[in-house]
Amino acid sequence: PWAGEDVPFIYHQIVNQQRPELKDGWSPWAIGLMRKCWMQDPSKRPSTKEVLNDLEWTCKRHNVQEHTVFISYRVASDSGLARKLADTINTNKPFSAYLDKDCLNHGEDWTHGFMNGLRTSKSEILLISKSSMDQVIQNGPSGTDNVLKEWEESLQKDTPKMI
């Protein structure tokens, strides 16, 4: 981002928490990754391994690293609607929808598959039904609730959402 600048200038920018301007049209995923790497608290920054895993991720079904939309649902009763949405989106090229049953790569752990699908999508559809909320209430607060992590990550992204 500071091509042509000398090392002292770049050092001064970084030390003084100056960051390059983020441009319209850049991938929401790339912007999110940059913002995470720029976190003041080093413990909140991704590790090199996490960054490399993210950079290497590709949806095997669509052979893409970025989807048009990520579809999130929690309960089986919402999976039919999620499937209809994904099928409708996927029939309109060049659009592609991330749906777990289609895009979670075989043997891939949840964090790598779901979260990379979410992070690399340009928009999200979060299916939040009464049944899904009943399950959240029944399970109680949990730091390891995957769908709640998806929802939280989505709400932190600066991308269009349909809830």
XYZ file of N, CA, C and O in Angstrom:
652
model
N 0.804 -1.215 0.000
C 0.000 0.000 0.000
C 0.843 1.273 0.000
O 0.365 2.323 -0.380
N 2.068 1.168 0.434
C 2.942 2.341 0.441
C 4.078 2.132 -0.557
O 5.240 2.435 -0.265
N 3.736 1.633 -1.721
C 4.754 1.375 -2.747
C 5.526 2.661 -3.050
O 4.950 3.746 -3.148
N 6.829 2.527 -3.163
C 7.664 3.662 -3.496
C 8.110 4.491 -2.305
O 8.929 5.400 -2.455
N 7.554 4.217 -1.131
C 7.945 4.970 0.073
C 9.178 4.315 0.693
O 9.397 3.114 0.575
N 9.980 5.115 1.400
C 11.172 4.561 2.035
C 10.818 3.925 3.377
O 9.758 4.169 3.950
N 11.719 3.093 3.859
C 11.500 2.332 5.089
C 11.212 3.225 6.294
O 10.281 2.950 7.059
N 11.950 4.318 6.512
C 11.635 5.163 7.675
C 10.196 5.711 7.635
O 9.537 5.797 8.672
N 9.715 6.079 6.448
C 8.341 6.572 6.330
C 7.346 5.482 6.736
O 6.423 5.722 7.505
N 7.547 4.280 6.208
C 6.645 3.161 6.513
C 6.680 2.850 8.003
O 5.640 2.676 8.639
N 7.887 2.799 8.580
C 8.033 2.551 10.015
C 7.260 3.596 10.813
O 6.516 3.270 11.735
N 7.415 4.867 10.457
C 6.725 5.961 11.151
C 5.208 5.781 11.057
O 4.493 5.972 12.044
N 4.712 5.409 9.903
C 3.279 5.202 9.715
C 2.763 4.089 10.643
O 1.756 4.254 11.318
N 3.477 2.991 10.666
C 3.039 1.830 11.462
C 3.103 2.143 12.956
O 2.151 1.884 13.689
N 4.211 2.701 13.409
C 4.385 3.016 14.824
C 3.317 3.998 15.305
O 2.832 3.908 16.425
N 2.908 4.903 14.447
C 1.898 5.897 14.807
C 0.483 5.448 14.441
O -0.433 6.268 14.354
N 0.336 4.150 14.240
C -0.970 3.527 13.971
C -1.673 4.111 12.747
O -2.893 4.153 12.676
N -0.905 4.565 11.785
C -1.470 5.028 10.526
C -1.640 3.814 9.620
O -0.758 2.972 9.532
N -2.758 3.720 8.970
C -3.036 2.590 8.100
C -3.388 3.096 6.714
O -3.935 4.194 6.559
N -3.101 2.292 5.694
C -3.456 2.707 4.336
C -4.971 2.849 4.198
O -5.743 2.199 4.907
N -5.368 3.680 3.273
C -6.790 3.864 3.000
C -7.342 2.605 2.345
O -6.730 2.044 1.434
N -8.488 2.143 2.834
C -9.139 0.969 2.251
C -10.008 1.440 1.086
O -10.789 2.372 1.222
N -9.872 0.793 -0.037
C -10.522 1.228 -1.272
C -11.856 0.515 -1.494
O -12.013 -0.659 -1.157
N -12.812 1.241 -2.069
C -14.072 0.631 -2.494
C -13.763 -0.444 -3.523
O -12.857 -0.288 -4.341
N -14.511 -1.528 -3.457
C -14.318 -2.604 -4.418
C -13.360 -3.679 -3.954
O -13.252 -4.726 -4.585
N -12.632 -3.414 -2.861
C -11.761 -4.451 -2.328
C -12.628 -5.528 -1.692
O -13.716 -5.264 -1.183
N -12.142 -6.715 -1.677
C -12.853 -7.844 -1.081
C -13.137 -7.578 0.398
O -12.232 -7.201 1.149
N -14.403 -7.783 0.842
C -14.703 -7.631 2.271
C -13.826 -8.549 3.133
O -13.412 -8.186 4.220
N -13.528 -9.728 2.615
C -12.676 -10.657 3.351
C -11.276 -10.070 3.525
O -10.709 -10.098 4.613
N -10.709 -9.515 2.451
C -9.360 -8.950 2.528
C -9.330 -7.759 3.484
O -8.392 -7.622 4.278
N -10.350 -6.929 3.425
C -10.426 -5.786 4.336
C -10.499 -6.266 5.782
O -9.817 -5.756 6.664
N -11.334 -7.294 6.028
C -11.450 -7.848 7.377
C -10.136 -8.412 7.872
O -9.749 -8.214 9.033
N -9.420 -9.105 6.997
C -8.123 -9.670 7.373
C -7.127 -8.556 7.700
O -6.416 -8.629 8.707
N -7.100 -7.519 6.871
C -6.194 -6.401 7.148
C -6.513 -5.774 8.497
O -5.609 -5.497 9.298
N -7.794 -5.544 8.762
C -8.178 -4.915 10.037
C -7.779 -5.786 11.223
O -7.349 -5.274 12.254
N -7.915 -7.104 11.077
C -7.507 -7.992 12.169
C -5.997 -7.940 12.376
O -5.520 -7.937 13.505
N -5.245 -7.906 11.286
C -3.780 -7.842 11.391
C -3.315 -6.513 11.976
O -2.224 -6.430 12.532
N -4.124 -5.485 11.849
C -3.769 -4.159 12.358
C -4.213 -3.922 13.798
O -3.994 -2.844 14.345
N -4.823 -4.902 14.444
C -5.311 -4.724 15.814
C -4.162 -4.279 16.711
O -3.049 -4.803 16.625
N -4.416 -3.306 17.566
C -3.395 -2.788 18.473
C -2.930 -3.862 19.446
O -1.745 -3.975 19.739
N -3.865 -4.663 19.945
C -3.547 -5.730 20.889
C -3.062 -6.951 20.106
O -3.829 -7.579 19.385
N -1.781 -7.308 20.223
C -1.234 -8.433 19.454
C -1.977 -9.751 19.677
O -2.036 -10.576 18.765
N -2.568 -9.944 20.847
C -3.275 -11.202 21.117
C -4.550 -11.326 20.279
O -5.090 -12.421 20.138
N -5.033 -10.217 19.720
C -6.238 -10.239 18.885
C -5.920 -10.397 17.402
O -6.813 -10.572 16.587
N -4.637 -10.347 17.054
C -4.228 -10.513 15.663
C -4.183 -12.000 15.313
O -3.846 -12.828 16.154
N -4.488 -12.356 14.050
C -4.387 -13.765 13.657
C -2.922 -14.197 13.583
O -2.036 -13.376 13.322
N -2.697 -15.477 13.817
C -1.343 -16.011 13.691
C -1.003 -16.157 12.204
O -1.882 -16.127 11.337
N 0.274 -16.328 11.918
C 0.702 -16.549 10.538
C 0.015 -17.781 9.974
O -0.443 -17.776 8.829
N -0.093 -18.836 10.779
C -0.754 -20.065 10.326
C -2.220 -19.790 9.965
O -2.711 -20.268 8.943
N -2.916 -19.010 10.790
C -4.316 -18.686 10.509
C -4.441 -17.889 9.211
O -5.331 -18.142 8.400
N -3.551 -16.937 9.008
C -3.583 -16.129 7.783
C -3.339 -17.021 6.568
O -4.067 -16.950 5.565
N -2.334 -17.892 6.644
C -2.039 -18.784 5.519
C -3.198 -19.732 5.235
O -3.537 -19.971 4.068
N -3.824 -20.286 6.285
C -4.985 -21.157 6.086
C -6.110 -20.404 5.385
O -6.759 -20.931 4.483
N -6.333 -19.170 5.802
C -7.376 -18.358 5.173
C -7.050 -18.091 3.709
O -7.921 -18.168 2.848
N -5.802 -17.762 3.424
C -5.409 -17.443 2.052
C -5.511 -18.653 1.132
O -5.776 -18.512 -0.066
N -5.305 -19.841 1.673
C -5.316 -21.051 0.858
C -6.711 -21.652 0.697
O -6.906 -22.545 -0.115
N -7.710 -21.180 1.448
C -9.031 -21.779 1.422
C -9.714 -21.560 0.074
O -9.703 -20.460 -0.467
N -10.313 -22.628 -0.457
C -11.107 -22.565 -1.682
C -12.304 -23.475 -1.525
O -12.187 -24.601 -1.050
N -13.469 -22.997 -1.918
C -14.673 -23.823 -1.935
C -14.531 -24.823 -3.082
O -14.402 -24.425 -4.246
N -14.537 -26.091 -2.757
C -14.336 -27.121 -3.777
C -15.536 -27.227 -4.730
O -15.381 -27.546 -5.893
N -16.737 -26.944 -4.243
C -17.927 -27.064 -5.107
C -17.933 -25.995 -6.192
O -18.191 -26.268 -7.346
N -17.680 -24.761 -5.816
C -17.746 -23.664 -6.769
C -16.373 -23.281 -7.334
O -16.276 -22.468 -8.235
N -15.324 -23.866 -6.764
C -13.953 -23.555 -7.154
C -13.689 -22.047 -7.085
O -13.145 -21.453 -8.009
N -14.118 -21.455 -5.977
C -13.922 -20.020 -5.758
C -13.379 -19.802 -4.344
O -13.529 -20.653 -3.481
N -12.781 -18.659 -4.133
C -12.337 -18.273 -2.793
C -13.278 -17.250 -2.181
O -13.122 -16.893 -1.026
N -14.237 -16.782 -2.954
C -15.166 -15.764 -2.471
C -16.558 -16.065 -3.030
O -16.708 -16.281 -4.223
N -17.555 -16.104 -2.143
C -18.941 -16.317 -2.560
C -19.687 -14.985 -2.582
O -19.316 -14.046 -1.886
N -20.754 -14.961 -3.339
C -21.604 -13.776 -3.375
C -22.356 -13.636 -2.060
O -22.496 -12.543 -1.522
N -22.829 -14.772 -1.532
C -23.633 -14.745 -0.309
C -23.337 -15.981 0.543
O -23.099 -17.058 0.015
N -23.334 -15.788 1.844
C -23.180 -16.874 2.823
C -24.548 -17.079 3.461
O -25.174 -16.114 3.906
N -25.024 -18.311 3.501
C -26.330 -18.606 4.095
C -26.104 -19.363 5.396
O -25.496 -20.429 5.411
N -26.593 -18.788 6.488
C -26.437 -19.368 7.819
C -27.798 -19.785 8.363
O -28.749 -19.019 8.312
N -27.874 -21.018 8.846
C -29.081 -21.490 9.522
C -28.660 -22.374 10.677
O -27.548 -22.888 10.708
N -29.548 -22.563 11.624
C -29.183 -23.277 12.832
C -29.858 -24.631 12.982
O -29.251 -25.588 13.419
N -31.138 -24.715 12.641
C -31.904 -25.932 12.920
C -32.339 -26.595 11.622
O -32.487 -25.950 10.578
N -32.547 -27.910 11.697
C -32.923 -28.693 10.518
C -34.181 -28.152 9.852
O -34.303 -28.195 8.620
N -35.112 -27.617 10.633
C -36.357 -27.110 10.049
C -36.112 -25.900 9.137
O -36.954 -25.563 8.303
N -34.952 -25.256 9.252
C -34.620 -24.118 8.382
C -33.786 -24.534 7.169
O -33.542 -23.726 6.275
N -33.353 -25.791 7.135
C -32.448 -26.222 6.061
C -33.130 -26.225 4.691
O -32.480 -25.970 3.683
N -34.437 -26.493 4.653
C -35.151 -26.482 3.371
C -35.156 -25.093 2.746
O -34.921 -24.939 1.542
N -35.418 -24.082 3.558
C -35.396 -22.712 3.064
C -33.982 -22.327 2.639
O -33.786 -21.702 1.592
N -32.994 -22.727 3.417
C -31.603 -22.436 3.078
C -31.256 -23.070 1.726
O -30.615 -22.428 0.881
N -31.687 -24.311 1.515
C -31.431 -25.010 0.247
C -32.087 -24.274 -0.923
O -31.472 -24.070 -1.966
N -33.341 -23.853 -0.768
C -34.037 -23.136 -1.853
C -33.322 -21.824 -2.192
O -33.168 -21.478 -3.369
N -32.912 -21.102 -1.167
C -32.179 -19.855 -1.403
C -30.878 -20.117 -2.159
O -30.561 -19.431 -3.136
N -30.120 -21.110 -1.711
C -28.840 -21.427 -2.356
C -29.050 -21.856 -3.804
O -28.332 -21.394 -4.702
N -30.039 -22.708 -4.054
C -30.293 -23.169 -5.421
C -30.691 -22.008 -6.331
O -30.242 -21.923 -7.475
N -31.509 -21.108 -5.817
C -31.930 -19.944 -6.605
C -30.734 -19.052 -6.932
O -30.555 -18.624 -8.071
N -29.903 -18.793 -5.943
C -28.725 -17.942 -6.159
C -27.743 -18.605 -7.117
O -27.230 -17.968 -8.040
N -27.518 -19.907 -6.931
C -26.520 -20.613 -7.746
C -26.931 -20.769 -9.205
O -26.072 -21.015 -10.056
N -28.215 -20.642 -9.521
C -28.640 -20.752 -10.922
C -28.471 -19.437 -11.666
O -28.664 -19.380 -12.874
N -28.121 -18.382 -10.967
C -27.927 -17.060 -11.577
C -26.441 -16.727 -11.609
O -25.919 -16.077 -10.706
N -25.755 -17.191 -12.642
C -24.321 -16.930 -12.777
C -24.106 -15.439 -12.960
O -24.922 -14.782 -13.583
N -23.089 -14.846 -12.420
C -21.904 -15.419 -11.789
C -22.027 -15.555 -10.274
O -21.034 -15.643 -9.572
N -23.243 -15.558 -9.752
C -23.433 -15.606 -8.308
C -23.184 -17.007 -7.762
O -23.425 -18.001 -8.432
N -22.720 -17.055 -6.519
C -22.543 -18.337 -5.834
C -22.900 -18.163 -4.367
O -22.593 -17.140 -3.759
N -23.575 -19.172 -3.835
C -23.995 -19.145 -2.433
C -23.219 -20.180 -1.643
O -23.101 -21.332 -2.064
N -22.702 -19.774 -0.488
C -22.069 -20.717 0.436
C -23.173 -21.327 1.279
O -23.867 -20.633 2.016
N -23.350 -22.623 1.161
C -24.254 -23.394 2.002
C -23.455 -24.568 2.532
O -22.791 -25.275 1.754
N -23.510 -24.797 3.837
C -22.643 -25.794 4.459
C -22.683 -27.146 3.749
O -21.645 -27.739 3.496
N -23.845 -27.640 3.396
C -23.955 -28.977 2.788
C -23.248 -29.051 1.433
O -22.864 -30.119 0.990
N -23.086 -27.907 0.780
C -22.429 -27.873 -0.521
C -20.961 -27.485 -0.421
O -20.131 -27.979 -1.178
N -20.645 -26.583 0.469
C -19.349 -25.905 0.414
C -18.377 -26.259 1.522
O -17.204 -25.887 1.439
N -18.828 -26.927 2.556
C -17.890 -27.334 3.599
C -17.072 -28.488 3.037
O -17.613 -29.547 2.708
N -15.801 -28.267 2.853
C -14.936 -29.260 2.237
C -14.792 -30.475 3.148
O -14.670 -30.349 4.361
N -14.812 -31.655 2.553
C -14.739 -32.910 3.299
C -13.522 -32.920 4.230
O -12.410 -32.622 3.816
N -13.772 -33.246 5.497
C -12.705 -33.352 6.478
C -12.229 -32.023 7.041
O -11.331 -31.984 7.870
N -12.846 -30.945 6.614
C -12.423 -29.615 7.044
C -13.063 -29.284 8.384
O -14.248 -29.530 8.589
N -12.289 -28.709 9.294
C -12.883 -28.358 10.571
C -13.793 -27.137 10.413
O -13.695 -26.388 9.442
N -14.681 -26.963 11.393
C -15.703 -25.919 11.311
C -15.086 -24.539 11.147
O -15.483 -23.759 10.290
N -14.101 -24.230 11.969
C -13.520 -22.890 11.925
C -12.987 -22.579 10.539
O -13.243 -21.515 9.986
N -12.266 -23.507 9.985
C -11.668 -23.262 8.668
C -12.738 -23.175 7.587
O -12.727 -22.258 6.774
N -13.677 -24.102 7.572
C -14.684 -24.140 6.517
C -15.748 -23.069 6.614
O -15.921 -22.260 5.700
N -16.467 -23.065 7.716
C -17.564 -22.106 7.869
C -17.054 -20.678 7.944
O -17.563 -19.791 7.255
N -16.075 -20.442 8.790
C -15.646 -19.074 9.002
C -14.954 -18.501 7.762
O -15.115 -17.324 7.459
N -14.214 -19.316 7.020
C -13.640 -18.799 5.779
C -14.723 -18.543 4.745
O -14.658 -17.572 4.001
N -15.735 -19.413 4.695
C -16.867 -19.161 3.800
C -17.554 -17.853 4.153
O -17.894 -17.052 3.275
N -17.739 -17.623 5.432
C -18.373 -16.378 5.887
C -17.485 -15.173 5.622
O -17.914 -14.167 5.057
N -16.224 -15.286 6.001
C -15.306 -14.150 5.847
C -15.113 -13.742 4.395
O -14.863 -12.578 4.106
N -15.190 -14.707 3.496
C -14.925 -14.407 2.090
C -16.184 -14.111 1.289
O -16.109 -13.882 0.086
N -17.333 -14.098 1.927
C -18.582 -13.799 1.218
C -18.841 -12.301 1.193
O -18.506 -11.584 2.123
N -19.475 -11.863 0.110
C -19.741 -10.438 -0.069
C -20.996 -9.984 0.666
O -21.218 -8.795 0.849
N -21.843 -10.924 1.070
C -23.063 -10.612 1.819
C -23.494 -11.863 2.577
O -22.978 -12.941 2.333
N -24.430 -11.688 3.495
C -24.893 -12.822 4.300
C -26.406 -12.829 4.397
O -27.036 -11.778 4.416
N -26.936 -14.037 4.467
C -28.339 -14.243 4.816
C -28.324 -15.080 6.084
O -27.842 -16.214 6.084
N -28.838 -14.515 7.173
C -28.878 -15.214 8.459
C -30.326 -15.627 8.707
O -31.184 -14.778 8.932
N -30.590 -16.917 8.644
C -31.942 -17.422 8.894
C -32.101 -17.606 10.396
O -31.543 -18.527 10.986
N -32.854 -16.717 10.998
C -33.063 -16.744 12.444
C -34.551 -16.950 12.684
O -35.345 -16.027 12.589
N -34.907 -18.191 12.966
C -36.308 -18.549 13.183
C -36.591 -18.699 14.674
O -35.667 -18.694 15.500
N -37.855 -18.858 14.990
C -38.230 -19.109 16.384
C -37.551 -20.382 16.878
O -37.037 -20.422 17.994
N -37.528 -21.405 16.050
C -36.884 -22.666 16.447
C -35.402 -22.469 16.743
O -34.867 -23.042 17.690
N -34.737 -21.661 15.921
C -33.305 -21.447 16.164
C -33.081 -20.666 17.451
O -32.165 -20.957 18.218
N -33.940 -19.686 17.715
C -33.800 -18.920 18.956
C -34.162 -19.768 20.176
O -33.536 -19.636 21.228
N -35.157 -20.645 20.040
C -35.493 -21.560 21.141
C -34.286 -22.419 21.497
O -34.008 -22.663 22.675
N -33.541 -22.856 20.476
C -32.358 -23.680 20.726
C -31.260 -22.872 21.410
O -30.580 -23.365 22.310
N -31.096 -21.621 21.018
C -30.103 -20.750 21.671
C -30.453 -20.607 23.154
O -29.593 -20.740 24.027
N -31.726 -20.350 23.427
C -32.176 -20.178 24.817
C -32.001 -21.470 25.598
O -31.531 -21.466 26.738
N -32.353 -22.596 24.980
C -32.235 -23.898 25.645
C -30.784 -24.226 25.978
O -30.489 -24.730 27.056
N -29.861 -23.913 25.070
C -28.442 -24.217 25.290
C -27.785 -23.256 26.266
O -26.753 -23.567 26.841
N -28.360 -22.062 26.426
C -27.781 -21.070 27.319
C -26.564 -20.426 26.702
O -26.118 -20.797 25.617
N -26.002 -19.430 27.386
C -24.825 -18.741 26.846
C -23.638 -19.698 26.764
O -23.377 -20.436 27.699
N -22.975 -19.655 25.633
C -21.828 -20.538 25.450
C -20.811 -19.867 24.552
O -21.153 -19.350 23.498
N -19.565 -19.902 24.948
C -18.515 -19.326 24.134
C -18.172 -20.164 22.925
O -17.404 -19.761 22.088
N -18.729 -21.386 22.837
C -18.381 -22.269 21.736
C -19.557 -22.525 20.801
O -19.523 -23.439 20.013
N -20.595 -21.746 20.872
C -21.757 -21.930 20.009
C -21.399 -21.460 18.597
O -21.220 -20.273 18.351
N -21.292 -22.406 17.659
C -20.821 -22.090 16.315
C -21.708 -21.104 15.572
O -21.211 -20.195 14.910
N -23.012 -21.293 15.631
C -23.905 -20.403 14.896
C -23.870 -18.997 15.488
O -23.863 -18.006 14.752
N -23.814 -18.895 16.802
C -23.696 -17.566 17.407
C -22.395 -16.894 16.980
O -22.359 -15.681 16.747
N -21.321 -17.666 16.828
C -20.060 -17.106 16.338
C -20.224 -16.618 14.898
O -19.707 -15.570 14.529
N -20.945 -17.395 14.070
C -21.218 -16.949 12.696
C -21.968 -15.623 12.710
O -21.622 -14.696 11.978
N -23.022 -15.551 13.518
C -23.832 -14.337 13.571
C -22.994 -13.152 14.047
O -23.085 -12.063 13.496
N -22.182 -13.375 15.064
C -21.343 -12.295 15.585
C -20.355 -11.821 14.525
O -20.193 -10.621 14.296
N -19.693 -12.760 13.869
C -18.733 -12.413 12.819
C -19.425 -11.643 11.697
O -18.911 -10.644 11.190
N -20.606 -12.097 11.312
C -21.350 -11.438 10.245
C -21.711 -10.009 10.618
O -21.563 -9.088 9.808
N -22.168 -9.821 11.838
C -22.571 -8.481 12.262
C -21.382 -7.523 12.357
O -21.561 -6.320 12.249
N -20.188 -8.063 12.525
C -18.993 -7.213 12.592
C -18.476 -6.839 11.205
O -17.712 -5.897 11.081
N -18.909 -7.577 10.177
C -18.471 -7.271 8.818
C -19.253 -6.091 8.259
O -20.414 -5.906 8.564
N -18.605 -5.349 7.408
C -19.244 -4.217 6.753
C -19.774 -4.670 5.389
O -19.289 -4.251 4.342
N -20.731 -5.616 5.423
C -21.322 -6.148 4.203
C -22.841 -6.169 4.343
O -23.364 -6.175 5.456
N -23.553 -6.205 3.209
C -25.022 -6.274 3.290
C -25.491 -7.561 3.950
O -24.863 -8.614 3.785
N -26.573 -7.473 4.704
C -27.139 -8.635 5.401
C -28.631 -8.698 5.178
O -29.292 -7.689 5.008
N -29.140 -9.904 5.198
C -30.575 -10.122 5.203
C -30.842 -11.059 6.369
O -30.304 -12.167 6.418
N -31.598 -10.571 7.354
C -31.839 -11.359 8.564
C -33.327 -11.647 8.665
O -34.140 -10.799 8.487
